[in-house]
């Protein structure tokens, strides 16, 4: 699957491993590699040090050794359904503390953390819209009067759990979730944090939604106005 390459501490290029939406097979650990056996395909080995993240069909069986190898080397795994939407994900349970993570923990100690976090999400969506408008203006494709205000209403002040693409399905959803999971791993952040009273801060989900909004603005909108 095409995707942004990342690099490990030694500078080696790491790329996503995509095990197709309808792929049936099995993944095992084989020393420093993942061994993939899929129906109708030759057996393949993927060095763990070259894998940034995995997007896999639920029809792929994982051995305990393969899961352990991915968790020990910090490789997130996203399982996607037939329509490409993420069904769930696996992440390392223990990451070295980062200043970002400490900051989130400090935020969760505040009684008003949910309000502060919601305001941050709105500001992040507003920043994406502002950057998109500036890009359009540089390209000589200024927005119609009132269009930016309508998009702010639609994307900035909507429910944060809503997708910018609505119910539209596509494998890119799983890919964006895996990209967000890999970004969290590199920043040594957990996909979910828990506040007082068991209220969850769904960092992976929210980061994925921001990536979806950026994709909608920069790719889909570009096609619609191209």
JSON list of C-alpha atoms in Angstrom, two decimals:
[
{"chain": "A", "resi": 1, "resn": "UNK", "atom": "CA", "xyz": [0.00, 0.00, 0.00]},
{"chain": "A", "resi": 2, "resn": "UNK", "atom": "CA", "xyz": [1.41, 3.43, -0.85]},
{"chain": "A", "resi": 3, "resn": "UNK", "atom": "CA", "xyz": [2.24, 5.49, 2.20]},
{"chain": "A", "resi": 4, "resn": "UNK", "atom": "CA", "xyz": [4.71, 7.82, 3.75]},
{"chain": "A", "resi": 5, "resn": "UNK", "atom": "CA", "xyz": [7.93, 6.05, 4.65]},
{"chain": "A", "resi": 6, "resn": "UNK", "atom": "CA", "xyz": [9.38, 6.44, 8.12]},
{"chain": "A", "resi": 7, "resn": "UNK", "atom": "CA", "xyz": [12.87, 5.80, 9.42]},
{"chain": "A", "resi": 8, "resn": "UNK", "atom": "CA", "xyz": [14.17, 3.91, 12.43]},
{"chain": "A", "resi": 9, "resn": "UNK", "atom": "CA", "xyz": [16.98, 5.08, 14.69]},
{"chain": "A", "resi": 10, "resn": "UNK", "atom": "CA", "xyz": [19.59, 3.84, 12.19]},
{"chain": "A", "resi": 11, "resn": "UNK", "atom": "CA", "xyz": [18.00, 5.67, 9.28]},
{"chain": "A", "resi": 12, "resn": "UNK", "atom": "CA", "xyz": [16.67, 2.54, 7.51]},
{"chain": "A", "resi": 13, "resn": "UNK", "atom": "CA", "xyz": [13.51, 3.21, 5.56]},
{"chain": "A", "resi": 14, "resn": "UNK", "atom": "CA", "xyz": [10.39, 1.65, 7.07]},
{"chain": "A", "resi": 15, "resn": "UNK", "atom": "CA", "xyz": [7.21, 1.16, 5.08]},
{"chain": "A", "resi": 16, "resn": "UNK", "atom": "CA", "xyz": [3.64, 0.02, 5.78]},
{"chain": "A", "resi": 17, "resn": "UNK", "atom": "CA", "xyz": [2.80, -3.64, 5.23]},
{"chain": "A", "resi": 18, "resn": "UNK", "atom": "CA", "xyz": [-0.61, -4.01, 3.60]},
{"chain": "A", "resi": 19, "resn": "UNK", "atom": "CA", "xyz": [-2.29, -7.42, 3.78]},
{"chain": "A", "resi": 20, "resn": "UNK", "atom": "CA", "xyz": [-5.29, -6.84, 1.48]},
{"chain": "A", "resi": 21, "resn": "UNK", "atom": "CA", "xyz": [-8.86, -6.36, 2.64]},
{"chain": "A", "resi": 22, "resn": "UNK", "atom": "CA", "xyz": [-9.87, -9.78, 1.29]},
{"chain": "A", "resi": 23, "resn": "UNK", "atom": "CA", "xyz": [-6.56, -11.54, 1.91]},
{"chain": "A", "resi": 24, "resn": "UNK", "atom": "CA", "xyz": [-6.71, -14.91, 3.69]},
{"chain": "A", "resi": 25, "resn": "UNK", "atom": "CA", "xyz": [-3.50, -16.20, 5.20]},
{"chain": "A", "resi": 26, "resn": "UNK", "atom": "CA", "xyz": [-1.28, -16.44, 8.23]},
{"chain": "A", "resi": 27, "resn": "UNK", "atom": "CA", "xyz": [1.50, -14.36, 9.76]},
{"chain": "A", "resi": 28, "resn": "UNK", "atom": "CA", "xyz": [4.23, -15.99, 11.85]},
{"chain": "A", "resi": 29, "resn": "UNK", "atom": "CA", "xyz": [7.45, -14.78, 13.41]},
{"chain": "A", "resi": 30, "resn": "UNK", "atom": "CA", "xyz": [10.58, -16.02, 11.67]},
{"chain": "A", "resi": 31, "resn": "UNK", "atom": "CA", "xyz": [13.59, -14.70, 13.52]},
{"chain": "A", "resi": 32, "resn": "UNK", "atom": "CA", "xyz": [13.92, -10.96, 12.76]},
{"chain": "A", "resi": 33, "resn": "UNK", "atom": "CA", "xyz": [11.13, -11.14, 10.14]},
{"chain": "A", "resi": 34, "resn": "UNK", "atom": "CA", "xyz": [7.42, -11.67, 9.68]},
{"chain": "A", "resi": 35, "resn": "UNK", "atom": "CA", "xyz": [6.60, -14.66, 7.48]},
{"chain": "A", "resi": 36, "resn": "UNK", "atom": "CA", "xyz": [3.40, -14.15, 5.50]},
{"chain": "A", "resi": 37, "resn": "UNK", "atom": "CA", "xyz": [1.65, -17.06, 3.81]},
{"chain": "A", "resi": 38, "resn": "UNK", "atom": "CA", "xyz": [-1.42, -15.98, 1.83]},
{"chain": "A", "resi": 39, "resn": "UNK", "atom": "CA", "xyz": [-3.69, -18.10, -0.31]},
{"chain": "A", "resi": 40, "resn": "UNK", "atom": "CA", "xyz": [-2.64, -17.99, -3.95]},
{"chain": "A", "resi": 41, "resn": "UNK", "atom": "CA", "xyz": [0.62, -16.14, -3.22]},
{"chain": "A", "resi": 42, "resn": "UNK", "atom": "CA", "xyz": [4.22, -17.15, -2.64]},
{"chain": "A", "resi": 43, "resn": "UNK", "atom": "CA", "xyz": [5.45, -17.17, 0.96]},
{"chain": "A", "resi": 44, "resn": "UNK", "atom": "CA", "xyz": [7.08, -13.83, 1.77]},
{"chain": "A", "resi": 45, "resn": "UNK", "atom": "CA", "xyz": [9.28, -12.56, 4.60]},
{"chain": "A", "resi": 46, "resn": "UNK", "atom": "CA", "xyz": [9.30, -8.94, 5.79]},
{"chain": "A", "resi": 47, "resn": "UNK", "atom": "CA", "xyz": [12.14, -7.79, 8.09]},
{"chain": "A", "resi": 48, "resn": "UNK", "atom": "CA", "xyz": [10.68, -6.25, 11.23]},
{"chain": "A", "resi": 49, "resn": "UNK", "atom": "CA", "xyz": [13.14, -3.38, 11.06]},
{"chain": "A", "resi": 50, "resn": "UNK", "atom": "CA", "xyz": [11.69, -2.36, 7.68]},
{"chain": "A", "resi": 51, "resn": "UNK", "atom": "CA", "xyz": [8.00, -2.39, 8.72]},
{"chain": "A", "resi": 52, "resn": "UNK", "atom": "CA", "xyz": [6.44, 0.81, 10.10]},
{"chain": "A", "resi": 53, "resn": "UNK", "atom": "CA", "xyz": [2.85, -0.43, 10.52]},
{"chain": "A", "resi": 54, "resn": "UNK", "atom": "CA", "xyz": [0.55, -3.24, 9.37]},
{"chain": "A", "resi": 55, "resn": "UNK", "atom": "CA", "xyz": [-2.94, -2.99, 7.82]},
{"chain": "A", "resi": 56, "resn": "UNK", "atom": "CA", "xyz": [-4.53, -6.45, 7.68]},
{"chain": "A", "resi": 57, "resn": "UNK", "atom": "CA", "xyz": [-7.75, -8.26, 6.85]},
{"chain": "A", "resi": 58, "resn": "UNK", "atom": "CA", "xyz": [-9.53, -10.08, 9.71]},
{"chain": "A", "resi": 59, "resn": "UNK", "atom": "CA", "xyz": [-9.13, -13.21, 7.56]},
{"chain": "A", "resi": 60, "resn": "UNK", "atom": "CA", "xyz": [-5.40, -13.18, 8.31]},
{"chain": "A", "resi": 61, "resn": "UNK", "atom": "CA", "xyz": [-4.47, -15.39, 11.28]},
{"chain": "A", "resi": 62, "resn": "UNK", "atom": "CA", "xyz": [-1.69, -14.19, 13.56]},
{"chain": "A", "resi": 63, "resn": "UNK", "atom": "CA", "xyz": [0.53, -16.41, 15.66]},
{"chain": "A", "resi": 64, "resn": "UNK", "atom": "CA", "xyz": [1.29, -15.32, 19.21]},
{"chain": "A", "resi": 65, "resn": "UNK", "atom": "CA", "xyz": [4.93, -15.03, 18.19]},
{"chain": "A", "resi": 66, "resn": "UNK", "atom": "CA", "xyz": [4.15, -12.65, 15.34]},
{"chain": "A", "resi": 67, "resn": "UNK", "atom": "CA", "xyz": [2.01, -10.43, 17.57]},
{"chain": "A", "resi": 68, "resn": "UNK", "atom": "CA", "xyz": [4.72, -10.42, 20.23]},
{"chain": "A", "resi": 69, "resn": "UNK", "atom": "CA", "xyz": [7.40, -9.53, 17.67]},
{"chain": "A", "resi": 70, "resn": "UNK", "atom": "CA", "xyz": [5.34, -6.56, 16.44]},
{"chain": "A", "resi": 71, "resn": "UNK", "atom": "CA", "xyz": [4.63, -5.34, 19.95]},
{"chain": "A", "resi": 72, "resn": "UNK", "atom": "CA", "xyz": [8.28, -5.67, 21.03]},
{"chain": "A", "resi": 73, "resn": "UNK", "atom": "CA", "xyz": [9.49, -3.72, 18.00]},
{"chain": "A", "resi": 74, "resn": "UNK", "atom": "CA", "xyz": [6.75, -1.08, 18.29]},
{"chain": "A", "resi": 75, "resn": "UNK", "atom": "CA", "xyz": [4.83, -1.95, 15.11]},
{"chain": "A", "resi": 76, "resn": "UNK", "atom": "CA", "xyz": [1.12, -1.05, 15.39]},
{"chain": "A", "resi": 77, "resn": "UNK", "atom": "CA", "xyz": [-1.39, -3.36, 13.68]},
{"chain": "A", "resi": 78, "resn": "UNK", "atom": "CA", "xyz": [-4.74, -2.15, 12.32]},
{"chain": "A", "resi": 79, "resn": "UNK", "atom": "CA", "xyz": [-7.40, -4.70, 11.37]},
{"chain": "A", "resi": 80, "resn": "UNK", "atom": "CA", "xyz": [-9.83, -3.51, 8.69]},
{"chain": "A", "resi": 81, "resn": "UNK", "atom": "CA", "xyz": [-13.22, -4.82, 7.58]},
{"chain": "A", "resi": 82, "resn": "UNK", "atom": "CA", "xyz": [-14.41, -5.65, 4.07]},
{"chain": "A", "resi": 83, "resn": "UNK", "atom": "CA", "xyz": [-15.08, -1.97, 3.35]},
{"chain": "A", "resi": 84, "resn": "UNK", "atom": "CA", "xyz": [-11.62, -0.92, 4.51]},
{"chain": "A", "resi": 85, "resn": "UNK", "atom": "CA", "xyz": [-12.80, 0.76, 7.73]},
{"chain": "A", "resi": 86, "resn": "UNK", "atom": "CA", "xyz": [-10.72, -0.01, 10.83]},
{"chain": "A", "resi": 87, "resn": "UNK", "atom": "CA", "xyz": [-12.23, -2.63, 13.13]},
{"chain": "A", "resi": 88, "resn": "UNK", "atom": "CA", "xyz": [-9.57, -2.36, 15.83]},
{"chain": "A", "resi": 89, "resn": "UNK", "atom": "CA", "xyz": [-5.88, -2.05, 16.47]},
{"chain": "A", "resi": 90, "resn": "UNK", "atom": "CA", "xyz": [-3.00, -3.47, 18.50]},
{"chain": "A", "resi": 91, "resn": "UNK", "atom": "CA", "xyz": [-0.35, -1.31, 20.15]},
{"chain": "A", "resi": 92, "resn": "UNK", "atom": "CA", "xyz": [2.61, -1.85, 22.47]},
{"chain": "A", "resi": 93, "resn": "UNK", "atom": "CA", "xyz": [1.42, -1.76, 26.08]},
{"chain": "A", "resi": 94, "resn": "UNK", "atom": "CA", "xyz": [4.48, 0.04, 27.42]},
{"chain": "A", "resi": 95, "resn": "UNK", "atom": "CA", "xyz": [6.23, 2.99, 25.86]},
{"chain": "A", "resi": 96, "resn": "UNK", "atom": "CA", "xyz": [8.94, 5.17, 27.30]},
{"chain": "A", "resi": 97, "resn": "UNK", "atom": "CA", "xyz": [7.45, 8.28, 28.81]},
{"chain": "A", "resi": 98, "resn": "UNK", "atom": "CA", "xyz": [7.61, 11.39, 26.63]},
{"chain": "A", "resi": 99, "resn": "UNK", "atom": "CA", "xyz": [7.03, 15.01, 27.50]},
{"chain": "A", "resi": 100, "resn": "UNK", "atom": "CA", "xyz": [3.89, 14.90, 25.34]},
{"chain": "A", "resi": 101, "resn": "UNK", "atom": "CA", "xyz": [2.55, 11.96, 27.32]},
{"chain": "A", "resi": 102, "resn": "UNK", "atom": "CA", "xyz": [3.32, 13.68, 30.61]},
{"chain": "A", "resi": 103, "resn": "UNK", "atom": "CA", "xyz": [1.48, 16.75, 29.37]},
{"chain": "A", "resi": 104, "resn": "UNK", "atom": "CA", "xyz": [-1.62, 14.69, 28.56]},
{"chain": "A", "resi": 105, "resn": "UNK", "atom": "CA", "xyz": [-1.53, 13.10, 32.00]},
{"chain": "A", "resi": 106, "resn": "UNK", "atom": "CA", "xyz": [-1.34, 16.57, 33.54]},
{"chain": "A", "resi": 107, "resn": "UNK", "atom": "CA", "xyz": [-4.29, 17.68, 31.42]},
{"chain": "A", "resi": 108, "resn": "UNK", "atom": "CA", "xyz": [-6.36, 14.68, 32.56]},
{"chain": "A", "resi": 109, "resn": "UNK", "atom": "CA", "xyz": [-5.82, 15.69, 36.18]},
{"chain": "A", "resi": 110, "resn": "UNK", "atom": "CA", "xyz": [-7.85, 18.84, 35.55]},
{"chain": "A", "resi": 111, "resn": "UNK", "atom": "CA", "xyz": [-11.63, 18.70, 36.11]},
{"chain": "A", "resi": 112, "resn": "UNK", "atom": "CA", "xyz": [-12.16, 20.71, 32.91]},
{"chain": "A", "resi": 113, "resn": "UNK", "atom": "CA", "xyz": [-9.87, 18.60, 30.71]},
{"chain": "A", "resi": 114, "resn": "UNK", "atom": "CA", "xyz": [-12.65, 17.56, 28.33]},
{"chain": "A", "resi": 115, "resn": "UNK", "atom": "CA", "xyz": [-13.57, 21.18, 27.55]},
{"chain": "A", "resi": 116, "resn": "UNK", "atom": "CA", "xyz": [-9.92, 22.13, 27.02]},
{"chain": "A", "resi": 117, "resn": "UNK", "atom": "CA", "xyz": [-9.30, 19.14, 24.78]},
{"chain": "A", "resi": 118, "resn": "UNK", "atom": "CA", "xyz": [-12.45, 19.82, 22.73]},
{"chain": "A", "resi": 119, "resn": "UNK", "atom": "CA", "xyz": [-11.29, 23.39, 22.19]},
{"chain": "A", "resi": 120, "resn": "UNK", "atom": "CA", "xyz": [-7.88, 22.09, 21.05]},
{"chain": "A", "resi": 121, "resn": "UNK", "atom": "CA", "xyz": [-9.54, 19.77, 18.51]},
{"chain": "A", "resi": 122, "resn": "UNK", "atom": "CA", "xyz": [-11.61, 22.64, 17.14]},
{"chain": "A", "resi": 123, "resn": "UNK", "atom": "CA", "xyz": [-8.50, 24.79, 16.83]},
{"chain": "A", "resi": 124, "resn": "UNK", "atom": "CA", "xyz": [-6.71, 21.95, 15.00]},
{"chain": "A", "resi": 125, "resn": "UNK", "atom": "CA", "xyz": [-9.58, 21.58, 12.51]},
{"chain": "A", "resi": 126, "resn": "UNK", "atom": "CA", "xyz": [-9.70, 25.36, 12.06]},
{"chain": "A", "resi": 127, "resn": "UNK", "atom": "CA", "xyz": [-5.95, 25.40, 11.35]},
{"chain": "A", "resi": 128, "resn": "UNK", "atom": "CA", "xyz": [-6.37, 22.75, 8.65]},
{"chain": "A", "resi": 129, "resn": "UNK", "atom": "CA", "xyz": [-9.15, 24.76, 7.01]},
{"chain": "A", "resi": 130, "resn": "UNK", "atom": "CA", "xyz": [-7.12, 27.98, 7.14]},
{"chain": "A", "resi": 131, "resn": "UNK", "atom": "CA", "xyz": [-4.10, 26.26, 5.57]},
{"chain": "A", "resi": 132, "resn": "UNK", "atom": "CA", "xyz": [-6.33, 24.81, 2.83]},
{"chain": "A", "resi": 133, "resn": "UNK", "atom": "CA", "xyz": [-7.85, 28.23, 2.08]},
{"chain": "A", "resi": 134, "resn": "UNK", "atom": "CA", "xyz": [-4.38, 29.78, 1.84]},
{"chain": "A", "resi": 135, "resn": "UNK", "atom": "CA", "xyz": [-3.29, 27.01, -0.53]},
{"chain": "A", "resi": 136, "resn": "UNK", "atom": "CA", "xyz": [-6.36, 27.60, -2.73]},
{"chain": "A", "resi": 137, "resn": "UNK", "atom": "CA", "xyz": [-5.70, 31.33, -2.83]},
{"chain": "A", "resi": 138, "resn": "UNK", "atom": "CA", "xyz": [-2.06, 30.79, -3.81]},
{"chain": "A", "resi": 139, "resn": "UNK", "atom": "CA", "xyz": [-3.27, 28.62, -6.69]},
{"chain": "A", "resi": 140, "resn": "UNK", "atom": "CA", "xyz": [-5.68, 31.33, -7.82]},
{"chain": "A", "resi": 141, "resn": "UNK", "atom": "CA", "xyz": [-8.80, 29.37, -6.82]},
{"chain": "A", "resi": 142, "resn": "UNK", "atom": "CA", "xyz": [-10.33, 31.61, -4.18]},
{"chain": "A", "resi": 143, "resn": "UNK", "atom": "CA", "xyz": [-13.46, 30.43, -2.39]},
{"chain": "A", "resi": 144, "resn": "UNK", "atom": "CA", "xyz": [-16.88, 31.80, -3.19]},
{"chain": "A", "resi": 145, "resn": "UNK", "atom": "CA", "xyz": [-18.37, 34.33, -0.72]},
{"chain": "A", "resi": 146, "resn": "UNK", "atom": "CA", "xyz": [-19.62, 32.53, 2.37]},
{"chain": "A", "resi": 147, "resn": "UNK", "atom": "CA", "xyz": [-18.04, 29.19, 1.40]},
{"chain": "A", "resi": 148, "resn": "UNK", "atom": "CA", "xyz": [-15.31, 29.31, 4.05]},
{"chain": "A", "resi": 149, "resn": "UNK", "atom": "CA", "xyz": [-17.80, 30.16, 6.79]},
{"chain": "A", "resi": 150, "resn": "UNK", "atom": "CA", "xyz": [-19.96, 27.22, 5.71]},
{"chain": "A", "resi": 151, "resn": "UNK", "atom": "CA", "xyz": [-16.99, 24.86, 5.84]},
{"chain": "A", "resi": 152, "resn": "UNK", "atom": "CA", "xyz": [-16.07, 26.15, 9.29]},
{"chain": "A", "resi": 153, "resn": "UNK", "atom": "CA", "xyz": [-19.61, 25.42, 10.45]},
{"chain": "A", "resi": 154, "resn": "UNK", "atom": "CA", "xyz": [-19.54, 21.98, 8.87]},
{"chain": "A", "resi": 155, "resn": "UNK", "atom": "CA", "xyz": [-16.07, 20.79, 9.89]},
{"chain": "A", "resi": 156, "resn": "UNK", "atom": "CA", "xyz": [-14.99, 22.82, 12.93]},
{"chain": "A", "resi": 157, "resn": "UNK", "atom": "CA", "xyz": [-18.16, 22.84, 15.02]},
{"chain": "A", "resi": 158, "resn": "UNK", "atom": "CA", "xyz": [-19.47, 19.39, 14.12]},
{"chain": "A", "resi": 159, "resn": "UNK", "atom": "CA", "xyz": [-19.36, 16.44, 16.53]},
{"chain": "A", "resi": 160, "resn": "UNK", "atom": "CA", "xyz": [-15.69, 15.46, 16.86]},
{"chain": "A", "resi": 161, "resn": "UNK", "atom": "CA", "xyz": [-16.56, 11.77, 16.46]},
{"chain": "A", "resi": 162, "resn": "UNK", "atom": "CA", "xyz": [-18.14, 12.32, 13.02]},
{"chain": "A", "resi": 163, "resn": "UNK", "atom": "CA", "xyz": [-16.06, 11.50, 9.97]},
{"chain": "A", "resi": 164, "resn": "UNK", "atom": "CA", "xyz": [-15.44, 14.30, 7.43]},
{"chain": "A", "resi": 165, "resn": "UNK", "atom": "CA", "xyz": [-16.47, 11.74, 4.79]},
{"chain": "A", "resi": 166, "resn": "UNK", "atom": "CA", "xyz": [-19.68, 10.69, 6.55]},
{"chain": "A", "resi": 167, "resn": "UNK", "atom": "CA", "xyz": [-20.49, 7.04, 5.92]},
{"chain": "A", "resi": 168, "resn": "UNK", "atom": "CA", "xyz": [-18.27, 6.75, 2.83]},
{"chain": "A", "resi": 169, "resn": "UNK", "atom": "CA", "xyz": [-16.19, 3.58, 3.04]},
{"chain": "A", "resi": 170, "resn": "UNK", "atom": "CA", "xyz": [-12.71, 2.93, 1.69]},
{"chain": "A", "resi": 171, "resn": "UNK", "atom": "CA", "xyz": [-9.44, 1.19, 2.52]},
{"chain": "A", "resi": 172, "resn": "UNK", "atom": "CA", "xyz": [-7.85, 4.61, 2.97]},
{"chain": "A", "resi": 173, "resn": "UNK", "atom": "CA", "xyz": [-9.68, 4.75, 6.33]},
{"chain": "A", "resi": 174, "resn": "UNK", "atom": "CA", "xyz": [-7.64, 1.83, 7.63]},
{"chain": "A", "resi": 175, "resn": "UNK", "atom": "CA", "xyz": [-4.51, 3.30, 6.11]},
{"chain": "A", "resi": 176, "resn": "UNK", "atom": "CA", "xyz": [-5.01, 6.64, 7.84]},
{"chain": "A", "resi": 177, "resn": "UNK", "atom": "CA", "xyz": [-5.69, 4.90, 11.15]},
{"chain": "A", "resi": 178, "resn": "UNK", "atom": "CA", "xyz": [-2.43, 2.96, 10.77]},
{"chain": "A", "resi": 179, "resn": "UNK", "atom": "CA", "xyz": [-0.57, 6.16, 9.83]},
{"chain": "A", "resi": 180, "resn": "UNK", "atom": "CA", "xyz": [-1.92, 7.86, 12.96]},
{"chain": "A", "resi": 181, "resn": "UNK", "atom": "CA", "xyz": [-1.00, 4.82, 15.08]},
{"chain": "A", "resi": 182, "resn": "UNK", "atom": "CA", "xyz": [2.55, 4.93, 13.77]},
{"chain": "A", "resi": 183, "resn": "UNK", "atom": "CA", "xyz": [2.80, 8.67, 14.50]},
{"chain": "A", "resi": 184, "resn": "UNK", "atom": "CA", "xyz": [1.69, 8.03, 18.09]},
{"chain": "A", "resi": 185, "resn": "UNK", "atom": "CA", "xyz": [4.26, 5.26, 18.44]},
{"chain": "A", "resi": 186, "resn": "UNK", "atom": "CA", "xyz": [7.05, 7.54, 17.24]},
{"chain": "A", "resi": 187, "resn": "UNK", "atom": "CA", "xyz": [5.93, 10.24, 19.68]},
{"chain": "A", "resi": 188, "resn": "UNK", "atom": "CA", "xyz": [5.71, 7.60, 22.47]},
{"chain": "A", "resi": 189, "resn": "UNK", "atom": "CA", "xyz": [2.02, 8.27, 23.02]},
{"chain": "A", "resi": 190, "resn": "UNK", "atom": "CA", "xyz": [-0.78, 5.82, 23.80]},
{"chain": "A", "resi": 191, "resn": "UNK", "atom": "CA", "xyz": [-3.85, 5.51, 21.53]},
{"chain": "A", "resi": 192, "resn": "UNK", "atom": "CA", "xyz": [-6.20, 6.03, 24.51]},
{"chain": "A", "resi": 193, "resn": "UNK", "atom": "CA", "xyz": [-5.81, 7.87, 27.81]},
{"chain": "A", "resi": 194, "resn": "UNK", "atom": "CA", "xyz": [-8.23, 7.70, 30.71]},
{"chain": "A", "resi": 195, "resn": "UNK", "atom": "CA", "xyz": [-9.46, 10.65, 32.72]},
{"chain": "A", "resi": 196, "resn": "UNK", "atom": "CA", "xyz": [-11.24, 10.72, 36.05]},
{"chain": "A", "resi": 197, "resn": "UNK", "atom": "CA", "xyz": [-14.48, 8.77, 36.15]},
{"chain": "A", "resi": 198, "resn": "UNK", "atom": "CA", "xyz": [-13.34, 6.48, 33.33]},
{"chain": "A", "resi": 199, "resn": "UNK", "atom": "CA", "xyz": [-13.82, 9.09, 30.59]},
{"chain": "A", "resi": 200, "resn": "UNK", "atom": "CA", "xyz": [-11.61, 8.24, 27.60]},
{"chain": "A", "resi": 201, "resn": "UNK", "atom": "CA", "xyz": [-9.44, 10.57, 25.58]},
{"chain": "A", "resi": 202, "resn": "UNK", "atom": "CA", "xyz": [-9.45, 8.77, 22.20]},
{"chain": "A", "resi": 203, "resn": "UNK", "atom": "CA", "xyz": [-6.21, 10.17, 20.81]},
{"chain": "A", "resi": 204, "resn": "UNK", "atom": "CA", "xyz": [-5.85, 7.66, 17.96]},
{"chain": "A", "resi": 205, "resn": "UNK", "atom": "CA", "xyz": [-9.42, 8.16, 16.79]},
{"chain": "A", "resi": 206, "resn": "UNK", "atom": "CA", "xyz": [-9.18, 11.95, 16.95]},
{"chain": "A", "resi": 207, "resn": "UNK", "atom": "CA", "xyz": [-5.85, 12.06, 15.10]},
{"chain": "A", "resi": 208, "resn": "UNK", "atom": "CA", "xyz": [-7.31, 9.78, 12.41]},
{"chain": "A", "resi": 209, "resn": "UNK", "atom": "CA", "xyz": [-10.27, 12.15, 12.00]},
{"chain": "A", "resi": 210, "resn": "UNK", "atom": "CA", "xyz": [-7.89, 15.08, 11.53]},
{"chain": "A", "resi": 211, "resn": "UNK", "atom": "CA", "xyz": [-6.05, 13.14, 8.83]},
{"chain": "A", "resi": 212, "resn": "UNK", "atom": "CA", "xyz": [-9.40, 12.36, 7.17]},
{"chain": "A", "resi": 213, "resn": "UNK", "atom": "CA", "xyz": [-10.26, 16.06, 7.12]},
{"chain": "A", "resi": 214, "resn": "UNK", "atom": "CA", "xyz": [-6.92, 16.91, 5.56]},
{"chain": "A", "resi": 215, "resn": "UNK", "atom": "CA", "xyz": [-7.43, 14.22, 2.93]},
{"chain": "A", "resi": 216, "resn": "UNK", "atom": "CA", "xyz": [-10.91, 15.50, 2.13]},
{"chain": "A", "resi": 217, "resn": "UNK", "atom": "CA", "xyz": [-9.70, 19.06, 1.71]},
{"chain": "A", "resi": 218, "resn": "UNK", "atom": "CA", "xyz": [-6.46, 18.44, -0.17]},
{"chain": "A", "resi": 219, "resn": "UNK", "atom": "CA", "xyz": [-7.43, 15.49, -2.35]},
{"chain": "A", "resi": 220, "resn": "UNK", "atom": "CA", "xyz": [-11.18, 15.16, -2.77]},
{"chain": "A", "resi": 221, "resn": "UNK", "atom": "CA", "xyz": [-11.85, 18.90, -2.91]},
{"chain": "A", "resi": 222, "resn": "UNK", "atom": "CA", "xyz": [-8.98, 19.28, -5.36]},
{"chain": "A", "resi": 223, "resn": "UNK", "atom": "CA", "xyz": [-10.58, 16.74, -7.68]},
{"chain": "A", "resi": 224, "resn": "UNK", "atom": "CA", "xyz": [-13.99, 18.36, -7.39]},
{"chain": "A", "resi": 225, "resn": "UNK", "atom": "CA", "xyz": [-12.60, 21.77, -8.36]},
{"chain": "A", "resi": 226, "resn": "UNK", "atom": "CA", "xyz": [-9.86, 20.56, -10.73]}
]
